[in-house]
Short mmCIF file of N, CA and C in Angstrom, two decimals:
data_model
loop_
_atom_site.label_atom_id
_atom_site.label_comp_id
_atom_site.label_asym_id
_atom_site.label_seq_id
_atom_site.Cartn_x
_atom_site.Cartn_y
_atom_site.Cartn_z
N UNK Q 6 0.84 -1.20 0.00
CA UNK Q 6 0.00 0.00 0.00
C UNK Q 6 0.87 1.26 0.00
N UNK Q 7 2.20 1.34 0.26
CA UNK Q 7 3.25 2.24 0.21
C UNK Q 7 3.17 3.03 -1.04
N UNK Q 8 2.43 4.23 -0.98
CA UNK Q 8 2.56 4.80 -2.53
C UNK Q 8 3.92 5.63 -2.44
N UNK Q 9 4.57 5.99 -3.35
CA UNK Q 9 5.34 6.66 -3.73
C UNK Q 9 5.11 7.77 -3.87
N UNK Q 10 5.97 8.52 -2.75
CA UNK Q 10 5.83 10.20 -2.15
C UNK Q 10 5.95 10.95 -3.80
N UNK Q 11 5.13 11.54 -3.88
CA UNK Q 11 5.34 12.83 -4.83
C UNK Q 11 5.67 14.43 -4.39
N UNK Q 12 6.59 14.87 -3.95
CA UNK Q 12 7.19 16.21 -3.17
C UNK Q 12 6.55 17.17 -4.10
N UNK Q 13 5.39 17.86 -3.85
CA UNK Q 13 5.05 19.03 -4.64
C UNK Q 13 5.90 20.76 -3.97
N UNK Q 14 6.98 20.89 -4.55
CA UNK Q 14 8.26 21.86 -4.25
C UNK Q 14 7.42 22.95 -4.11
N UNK Q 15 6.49 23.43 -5.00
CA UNK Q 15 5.37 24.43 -4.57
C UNK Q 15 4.47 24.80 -3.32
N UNK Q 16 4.46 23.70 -2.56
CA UNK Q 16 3.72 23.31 -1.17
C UNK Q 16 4.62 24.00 -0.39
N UNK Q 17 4.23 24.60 1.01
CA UNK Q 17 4.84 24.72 2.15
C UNK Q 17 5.69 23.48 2.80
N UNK Q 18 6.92 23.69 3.20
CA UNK Q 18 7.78 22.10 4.47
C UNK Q 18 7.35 23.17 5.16
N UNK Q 19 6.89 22.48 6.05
CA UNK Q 19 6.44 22.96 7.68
C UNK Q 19 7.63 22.01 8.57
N UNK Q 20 7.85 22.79 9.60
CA UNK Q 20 8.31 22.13 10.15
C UNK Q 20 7.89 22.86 12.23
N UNK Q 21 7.98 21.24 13.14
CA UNK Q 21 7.38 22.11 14.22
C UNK Q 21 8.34 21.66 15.25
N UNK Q 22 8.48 21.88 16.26
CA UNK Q 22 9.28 21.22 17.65
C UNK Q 22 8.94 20.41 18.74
N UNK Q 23 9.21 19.87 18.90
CA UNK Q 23 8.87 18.52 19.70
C UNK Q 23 9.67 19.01 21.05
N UNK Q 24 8.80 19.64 22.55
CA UNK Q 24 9.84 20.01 23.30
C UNK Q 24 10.36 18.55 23.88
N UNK Q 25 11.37 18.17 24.69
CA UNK Q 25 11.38 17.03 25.21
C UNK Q 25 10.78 17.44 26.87
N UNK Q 26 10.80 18.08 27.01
CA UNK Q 26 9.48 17.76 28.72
C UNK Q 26 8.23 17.19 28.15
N UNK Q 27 8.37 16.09 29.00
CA UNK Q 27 7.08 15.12 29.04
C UNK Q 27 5.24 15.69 29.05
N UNK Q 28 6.14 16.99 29.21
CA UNK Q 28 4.32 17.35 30.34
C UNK Q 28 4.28 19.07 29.21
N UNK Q 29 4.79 18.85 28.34
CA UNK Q 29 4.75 19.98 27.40
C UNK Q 29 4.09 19.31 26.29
N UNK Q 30 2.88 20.51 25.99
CA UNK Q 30 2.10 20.36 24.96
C UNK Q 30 1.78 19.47 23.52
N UNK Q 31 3.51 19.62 23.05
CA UNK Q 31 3.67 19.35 21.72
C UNK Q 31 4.19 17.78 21.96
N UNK Q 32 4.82 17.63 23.51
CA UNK Q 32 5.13 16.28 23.20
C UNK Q 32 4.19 15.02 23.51
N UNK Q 33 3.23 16.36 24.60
CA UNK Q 33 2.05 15.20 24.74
C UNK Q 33 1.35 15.12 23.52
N UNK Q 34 0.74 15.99 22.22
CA UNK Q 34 0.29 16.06 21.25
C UNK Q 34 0.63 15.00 20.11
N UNK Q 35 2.49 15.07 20.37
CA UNK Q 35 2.96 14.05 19.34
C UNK Q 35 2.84 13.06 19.66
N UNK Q 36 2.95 12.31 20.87
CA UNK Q 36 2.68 11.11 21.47
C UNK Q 36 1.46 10.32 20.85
N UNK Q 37 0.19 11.53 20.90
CA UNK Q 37 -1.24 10.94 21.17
C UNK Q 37 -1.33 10.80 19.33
N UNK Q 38 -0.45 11.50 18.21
CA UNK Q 38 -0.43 10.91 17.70
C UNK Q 38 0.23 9.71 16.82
N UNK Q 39 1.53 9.53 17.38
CA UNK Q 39 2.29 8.79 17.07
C UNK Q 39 1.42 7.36 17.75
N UNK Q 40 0.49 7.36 18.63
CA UNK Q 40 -0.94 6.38 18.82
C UNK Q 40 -1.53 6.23 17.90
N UNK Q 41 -1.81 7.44 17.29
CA UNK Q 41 -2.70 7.09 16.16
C UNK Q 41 -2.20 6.08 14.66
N UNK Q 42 -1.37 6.44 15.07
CA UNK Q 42 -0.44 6.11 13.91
C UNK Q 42 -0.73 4.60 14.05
N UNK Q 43 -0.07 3.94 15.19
CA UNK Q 43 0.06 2.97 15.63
C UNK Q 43 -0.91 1.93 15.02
N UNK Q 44 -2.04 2.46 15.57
CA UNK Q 44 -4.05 2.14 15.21
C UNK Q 44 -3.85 2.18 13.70
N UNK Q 45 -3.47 2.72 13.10
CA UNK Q 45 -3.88 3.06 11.55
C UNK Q 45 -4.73 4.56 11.05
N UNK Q 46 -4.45 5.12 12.42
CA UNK Q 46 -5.30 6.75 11.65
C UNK Q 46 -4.18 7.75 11.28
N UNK Q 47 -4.79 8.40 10.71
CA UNK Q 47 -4.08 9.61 10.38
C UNK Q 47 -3.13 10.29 11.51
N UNK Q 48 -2.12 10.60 10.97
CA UNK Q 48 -1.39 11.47 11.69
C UNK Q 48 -1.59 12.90 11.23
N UNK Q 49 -2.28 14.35 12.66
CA UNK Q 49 -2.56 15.07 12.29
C UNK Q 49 -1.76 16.20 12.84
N UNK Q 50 -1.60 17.50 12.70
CA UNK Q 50 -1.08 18.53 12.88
C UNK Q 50 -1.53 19.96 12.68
N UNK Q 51 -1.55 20.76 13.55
CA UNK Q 51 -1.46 22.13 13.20
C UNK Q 51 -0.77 23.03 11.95
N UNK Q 52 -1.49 23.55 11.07
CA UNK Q 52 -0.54 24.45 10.18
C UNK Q 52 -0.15 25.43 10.72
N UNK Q 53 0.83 26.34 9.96
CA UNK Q 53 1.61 27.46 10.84
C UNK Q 53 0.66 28.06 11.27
N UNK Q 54 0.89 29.47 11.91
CA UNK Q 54 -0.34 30.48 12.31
C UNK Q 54 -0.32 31.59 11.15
N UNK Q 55 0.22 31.29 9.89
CA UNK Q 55 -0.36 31.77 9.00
C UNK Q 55 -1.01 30.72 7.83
N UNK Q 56 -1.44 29.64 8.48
CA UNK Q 56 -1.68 28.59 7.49
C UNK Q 56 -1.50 28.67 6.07
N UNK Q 57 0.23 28.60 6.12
CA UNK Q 57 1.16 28.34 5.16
C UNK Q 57 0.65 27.37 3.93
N UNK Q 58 0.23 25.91 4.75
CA UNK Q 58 -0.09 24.64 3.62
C UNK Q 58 -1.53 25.04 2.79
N UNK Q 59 -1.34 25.07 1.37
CA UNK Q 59 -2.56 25.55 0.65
C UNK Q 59 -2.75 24.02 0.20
N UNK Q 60 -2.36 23.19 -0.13
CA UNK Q 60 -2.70 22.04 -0.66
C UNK Q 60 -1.94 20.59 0.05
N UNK Q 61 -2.61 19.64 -0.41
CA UNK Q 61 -1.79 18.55 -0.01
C UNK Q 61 0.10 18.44 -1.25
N UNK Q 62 0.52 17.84 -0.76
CA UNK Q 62 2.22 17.38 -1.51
C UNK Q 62 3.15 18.25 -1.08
N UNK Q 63 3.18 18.96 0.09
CA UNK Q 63 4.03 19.38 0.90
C UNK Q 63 4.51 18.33 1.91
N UNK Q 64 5.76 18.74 2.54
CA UNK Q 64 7.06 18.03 3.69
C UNK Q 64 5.81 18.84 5.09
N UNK Q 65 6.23 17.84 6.04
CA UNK Q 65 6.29 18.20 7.10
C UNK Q 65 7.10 17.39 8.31
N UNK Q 66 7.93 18.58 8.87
CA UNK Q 66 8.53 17.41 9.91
C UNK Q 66 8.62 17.86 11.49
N UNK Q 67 8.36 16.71 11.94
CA UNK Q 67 8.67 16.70 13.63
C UNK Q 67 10.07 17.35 13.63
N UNK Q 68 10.49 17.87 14.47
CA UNK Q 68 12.18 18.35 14.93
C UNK Q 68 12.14 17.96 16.77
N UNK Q 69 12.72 17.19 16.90
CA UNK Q 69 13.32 16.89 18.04
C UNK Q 69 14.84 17.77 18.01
N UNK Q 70 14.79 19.02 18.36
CA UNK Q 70 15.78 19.73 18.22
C UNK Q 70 17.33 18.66 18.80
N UNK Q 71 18.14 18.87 18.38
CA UNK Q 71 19.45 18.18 18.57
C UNK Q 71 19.49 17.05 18.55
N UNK Q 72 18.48 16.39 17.94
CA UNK Q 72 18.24 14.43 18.66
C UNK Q 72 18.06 14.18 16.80
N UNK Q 73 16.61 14.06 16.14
CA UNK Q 73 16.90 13.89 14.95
C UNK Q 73 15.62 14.79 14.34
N UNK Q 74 15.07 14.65 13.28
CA UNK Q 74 13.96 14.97 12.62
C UNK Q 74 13.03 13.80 11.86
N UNK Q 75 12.05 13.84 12.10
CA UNK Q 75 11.21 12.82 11.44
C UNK Q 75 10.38 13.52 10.20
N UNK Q 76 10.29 12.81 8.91
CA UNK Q 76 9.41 13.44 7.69
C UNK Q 76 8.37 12.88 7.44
N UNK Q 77 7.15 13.35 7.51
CA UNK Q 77 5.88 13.08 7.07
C UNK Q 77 5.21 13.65 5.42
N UNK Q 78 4.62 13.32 4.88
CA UNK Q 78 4.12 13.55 3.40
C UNK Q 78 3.14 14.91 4.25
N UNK Q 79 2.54 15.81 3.50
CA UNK Q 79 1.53 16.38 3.55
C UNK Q 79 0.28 16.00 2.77
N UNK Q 80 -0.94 14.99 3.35
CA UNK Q 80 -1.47 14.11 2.35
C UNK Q 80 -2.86 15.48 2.09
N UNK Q 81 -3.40 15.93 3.25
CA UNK Q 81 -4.68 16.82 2.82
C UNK Q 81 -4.28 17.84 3.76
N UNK Q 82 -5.22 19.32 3.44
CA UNK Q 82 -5.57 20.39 4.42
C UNK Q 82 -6.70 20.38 4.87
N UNK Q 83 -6.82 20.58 6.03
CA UNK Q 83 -8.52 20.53 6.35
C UNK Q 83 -8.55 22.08 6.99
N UNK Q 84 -10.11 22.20 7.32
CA UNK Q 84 -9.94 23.37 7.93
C UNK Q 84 -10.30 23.28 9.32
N UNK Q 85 -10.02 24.01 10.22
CA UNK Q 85 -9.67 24.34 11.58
C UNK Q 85 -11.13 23.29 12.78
N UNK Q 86 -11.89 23.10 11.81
CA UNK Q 86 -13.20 22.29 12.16
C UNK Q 86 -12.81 21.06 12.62
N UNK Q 87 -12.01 20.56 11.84
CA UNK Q 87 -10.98 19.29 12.04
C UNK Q 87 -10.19 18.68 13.36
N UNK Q 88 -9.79 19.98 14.02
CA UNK Q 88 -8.96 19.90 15.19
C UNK Q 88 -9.59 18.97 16.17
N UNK Q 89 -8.38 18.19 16.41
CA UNK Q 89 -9.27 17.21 17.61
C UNK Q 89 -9.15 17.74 18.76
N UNK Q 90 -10.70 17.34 19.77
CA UNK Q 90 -10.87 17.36 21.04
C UNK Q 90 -10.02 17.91 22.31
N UNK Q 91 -8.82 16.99 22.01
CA UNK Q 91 -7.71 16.95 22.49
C UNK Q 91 -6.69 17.75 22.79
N UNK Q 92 -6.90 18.80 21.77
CA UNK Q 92 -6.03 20.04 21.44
C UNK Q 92 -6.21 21.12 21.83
N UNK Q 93 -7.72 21.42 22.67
CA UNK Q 93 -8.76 22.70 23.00
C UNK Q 93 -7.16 22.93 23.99
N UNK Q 94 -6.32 22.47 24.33
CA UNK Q 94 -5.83 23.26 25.32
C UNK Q 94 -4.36 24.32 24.67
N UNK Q 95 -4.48 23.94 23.48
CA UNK Q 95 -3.46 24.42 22.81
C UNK Q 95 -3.97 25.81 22.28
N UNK Q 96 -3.98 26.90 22.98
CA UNK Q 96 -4.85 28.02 23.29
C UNK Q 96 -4.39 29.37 22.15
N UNK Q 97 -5.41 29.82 21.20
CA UNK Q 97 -4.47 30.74 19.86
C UNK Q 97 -4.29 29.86 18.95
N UNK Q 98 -4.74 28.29 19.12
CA UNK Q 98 -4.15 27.67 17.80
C UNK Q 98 -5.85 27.34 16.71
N UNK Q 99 -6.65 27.73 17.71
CA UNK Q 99 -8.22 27.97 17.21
C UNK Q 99 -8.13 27.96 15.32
N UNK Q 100 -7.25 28.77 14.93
CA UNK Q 100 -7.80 29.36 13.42
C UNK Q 100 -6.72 28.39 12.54
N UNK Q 101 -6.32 27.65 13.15
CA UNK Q 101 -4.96 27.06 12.33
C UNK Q 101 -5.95 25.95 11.46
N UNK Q 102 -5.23 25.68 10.53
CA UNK Q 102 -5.61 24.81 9.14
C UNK Q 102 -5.10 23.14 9.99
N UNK Q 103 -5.72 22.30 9.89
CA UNK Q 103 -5.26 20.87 9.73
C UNK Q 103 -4.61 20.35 9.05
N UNK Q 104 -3.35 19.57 9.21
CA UNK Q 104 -2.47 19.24 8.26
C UNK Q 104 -3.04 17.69 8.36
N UNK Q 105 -3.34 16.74 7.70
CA UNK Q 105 -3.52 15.70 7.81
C UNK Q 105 -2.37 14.81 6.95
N UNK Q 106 -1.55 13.87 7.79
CA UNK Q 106 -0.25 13.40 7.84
C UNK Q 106 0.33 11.95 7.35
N UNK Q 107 0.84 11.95 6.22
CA UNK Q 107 1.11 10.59 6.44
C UNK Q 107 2.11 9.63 7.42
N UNK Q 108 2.24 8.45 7.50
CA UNK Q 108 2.88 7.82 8.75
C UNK Q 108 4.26 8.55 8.37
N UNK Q 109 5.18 7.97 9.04
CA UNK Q 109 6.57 9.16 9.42
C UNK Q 109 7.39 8.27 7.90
N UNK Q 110 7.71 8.94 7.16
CA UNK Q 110 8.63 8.68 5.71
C UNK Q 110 10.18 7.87 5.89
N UNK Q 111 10.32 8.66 6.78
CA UNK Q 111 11.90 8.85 7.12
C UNK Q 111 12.44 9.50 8.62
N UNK Q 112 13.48 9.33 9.01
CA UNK Q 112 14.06 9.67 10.56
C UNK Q 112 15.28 10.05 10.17
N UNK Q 113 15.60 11.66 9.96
CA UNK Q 113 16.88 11.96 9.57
C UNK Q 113 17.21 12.49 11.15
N UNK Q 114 18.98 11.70 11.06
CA UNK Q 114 19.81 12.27 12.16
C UNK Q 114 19.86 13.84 12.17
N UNK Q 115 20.35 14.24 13.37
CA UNK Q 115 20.39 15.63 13.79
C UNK Q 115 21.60 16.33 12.83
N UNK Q 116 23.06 15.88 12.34
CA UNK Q 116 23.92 16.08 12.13
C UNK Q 116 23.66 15.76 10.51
N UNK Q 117 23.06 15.25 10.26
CA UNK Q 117 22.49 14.65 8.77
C UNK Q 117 21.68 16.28 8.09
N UNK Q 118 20.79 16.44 9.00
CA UNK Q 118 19.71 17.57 9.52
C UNK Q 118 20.09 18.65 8.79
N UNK Q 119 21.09 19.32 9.73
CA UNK Q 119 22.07 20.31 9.97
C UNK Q 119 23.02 20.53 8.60
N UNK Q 120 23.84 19.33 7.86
CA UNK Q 120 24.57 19.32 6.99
C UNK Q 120 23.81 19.69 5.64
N UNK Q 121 22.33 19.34 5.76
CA UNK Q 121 21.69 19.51 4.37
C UNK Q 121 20.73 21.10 4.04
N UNK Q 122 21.25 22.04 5.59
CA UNK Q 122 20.93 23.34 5.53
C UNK Q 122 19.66 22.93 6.29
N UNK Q 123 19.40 22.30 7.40
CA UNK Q 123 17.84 22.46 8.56
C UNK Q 123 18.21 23.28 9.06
N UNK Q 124 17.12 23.93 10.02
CA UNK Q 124 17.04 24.84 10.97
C UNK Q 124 18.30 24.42 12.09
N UNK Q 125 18.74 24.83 12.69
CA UNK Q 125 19.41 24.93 13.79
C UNK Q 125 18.76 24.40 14.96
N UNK Q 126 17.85 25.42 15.33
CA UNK Q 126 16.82 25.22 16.32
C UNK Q 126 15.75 25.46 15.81
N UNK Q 127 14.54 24.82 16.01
CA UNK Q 127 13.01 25.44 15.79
C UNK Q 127 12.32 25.42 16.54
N UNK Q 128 11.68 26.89 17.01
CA UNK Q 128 10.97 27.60 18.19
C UNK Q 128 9.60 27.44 16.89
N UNK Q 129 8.57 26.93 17.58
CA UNK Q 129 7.48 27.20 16.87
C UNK Q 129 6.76 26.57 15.34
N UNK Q 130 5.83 26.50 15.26
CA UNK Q 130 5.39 25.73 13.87
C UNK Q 130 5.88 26.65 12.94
N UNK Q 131 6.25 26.38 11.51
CA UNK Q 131 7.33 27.22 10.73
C UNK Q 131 7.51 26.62 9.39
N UNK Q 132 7.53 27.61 8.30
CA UNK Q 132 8.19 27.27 6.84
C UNK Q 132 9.64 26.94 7.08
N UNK Q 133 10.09 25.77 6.75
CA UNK Q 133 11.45 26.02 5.83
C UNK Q 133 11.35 26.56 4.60
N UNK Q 134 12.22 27.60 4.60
CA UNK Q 134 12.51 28.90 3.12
C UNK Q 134 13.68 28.98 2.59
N UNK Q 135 14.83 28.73 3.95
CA UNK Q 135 15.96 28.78 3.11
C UNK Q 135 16.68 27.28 3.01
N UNK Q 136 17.41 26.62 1.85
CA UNK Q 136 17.86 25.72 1.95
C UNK Q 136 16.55 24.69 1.40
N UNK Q 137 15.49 24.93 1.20
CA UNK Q 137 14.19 23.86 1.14
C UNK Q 137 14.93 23.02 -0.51
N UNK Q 138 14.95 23.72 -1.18
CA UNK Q 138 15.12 22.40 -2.13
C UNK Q 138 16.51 21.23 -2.23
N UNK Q 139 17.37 21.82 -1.27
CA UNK Q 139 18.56 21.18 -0.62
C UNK Q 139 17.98 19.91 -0.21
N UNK Q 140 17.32 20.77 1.13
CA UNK Q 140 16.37 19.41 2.17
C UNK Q 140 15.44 18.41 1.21
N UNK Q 141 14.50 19.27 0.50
CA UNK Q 141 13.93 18.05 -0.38
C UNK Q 141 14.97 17.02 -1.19
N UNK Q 142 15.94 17.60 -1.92
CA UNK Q 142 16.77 16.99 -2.68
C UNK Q 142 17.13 15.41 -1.70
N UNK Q 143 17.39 15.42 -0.38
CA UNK Q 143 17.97 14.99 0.47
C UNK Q 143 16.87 13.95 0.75
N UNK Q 144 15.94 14.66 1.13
CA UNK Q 144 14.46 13.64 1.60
C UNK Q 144 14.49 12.82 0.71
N UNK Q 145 14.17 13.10 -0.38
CA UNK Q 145 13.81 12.28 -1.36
C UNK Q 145 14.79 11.05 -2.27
N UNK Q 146 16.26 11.39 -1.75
CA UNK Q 146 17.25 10.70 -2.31
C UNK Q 146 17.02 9.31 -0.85
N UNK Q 147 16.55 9.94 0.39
CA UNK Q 147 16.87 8.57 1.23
C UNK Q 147 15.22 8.25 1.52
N UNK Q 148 14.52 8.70 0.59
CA UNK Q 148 13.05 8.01 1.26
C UNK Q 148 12.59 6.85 -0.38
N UNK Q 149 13.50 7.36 -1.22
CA UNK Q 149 13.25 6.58 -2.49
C UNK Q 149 14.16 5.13 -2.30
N UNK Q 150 15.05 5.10 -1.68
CA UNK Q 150 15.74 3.75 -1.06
C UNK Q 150 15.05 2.83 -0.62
#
């Protein structure tokens, strides 16, 4: 059932941060869906707070700042109606677009990350702008393996 990622370069890479405290938002968020995953549902996400993603065939990735990055497909956008239950506590994120996710593509190292022009650090849900067709170049050379 593995279709073959199509990278639409036109799409927004989002990319968001994964804090590592247990009891912080984004990691309880990623958790509940890296569950989902598990089950077979969708893996879902917040778009930036300028809801960057206009279509599906955009990158999106987890950043575990200094540890590694994980890549997900951008399969649909939904709109903000979408948001699960779960999330009411994630307060200002009300108007954000739904990214709806495919399972995780790829797990690039931190130093892997870094060498192909990633963010450094990432504070916040966010475009990659500079370096993006580097990073795609990269994604796509180790997710086609």
């Amino acid at each position: 059932e593995e279709q073959n990622i199509r990278i639409d370069r036109n799409q927004a890479f989002i990319v968001t941060p994964i804090n590592k405290s247990k009891s912080s938002n984004s990691n309880k968020d990623y958790n509940e869906q890296m569950e989902r995953q598990e089950v077979g549902e969708s893996i879902m996400w917040d778009d930036t707070p300028s809801n960057a993603s206009k279509r599906a065939g955009g990158i999106f990735a987890f950043v575990h700042n200094d540890k590694h990055v994980e890549i997900c497909h951008i399969q649909d956008v939904c709109s903000p109606e979408n948001r699960l239950p779960s999330w009411t506590d994630n307060v200002g994120h009300g108007h954000r677009n739904v990214l709806i996710l495919s399972d995780i593509k790829a797990r690039i190292k931190w130093d892997d990350w870094i060498k192909h022009g990633g963010h450094k650090k990432v504070q916040g849900t966010t475009q990659v702008r500079s370096n993006k067709n580097r990073l795609i170049d990269y994604i796509e050379s180790i997710i086609e393996k």
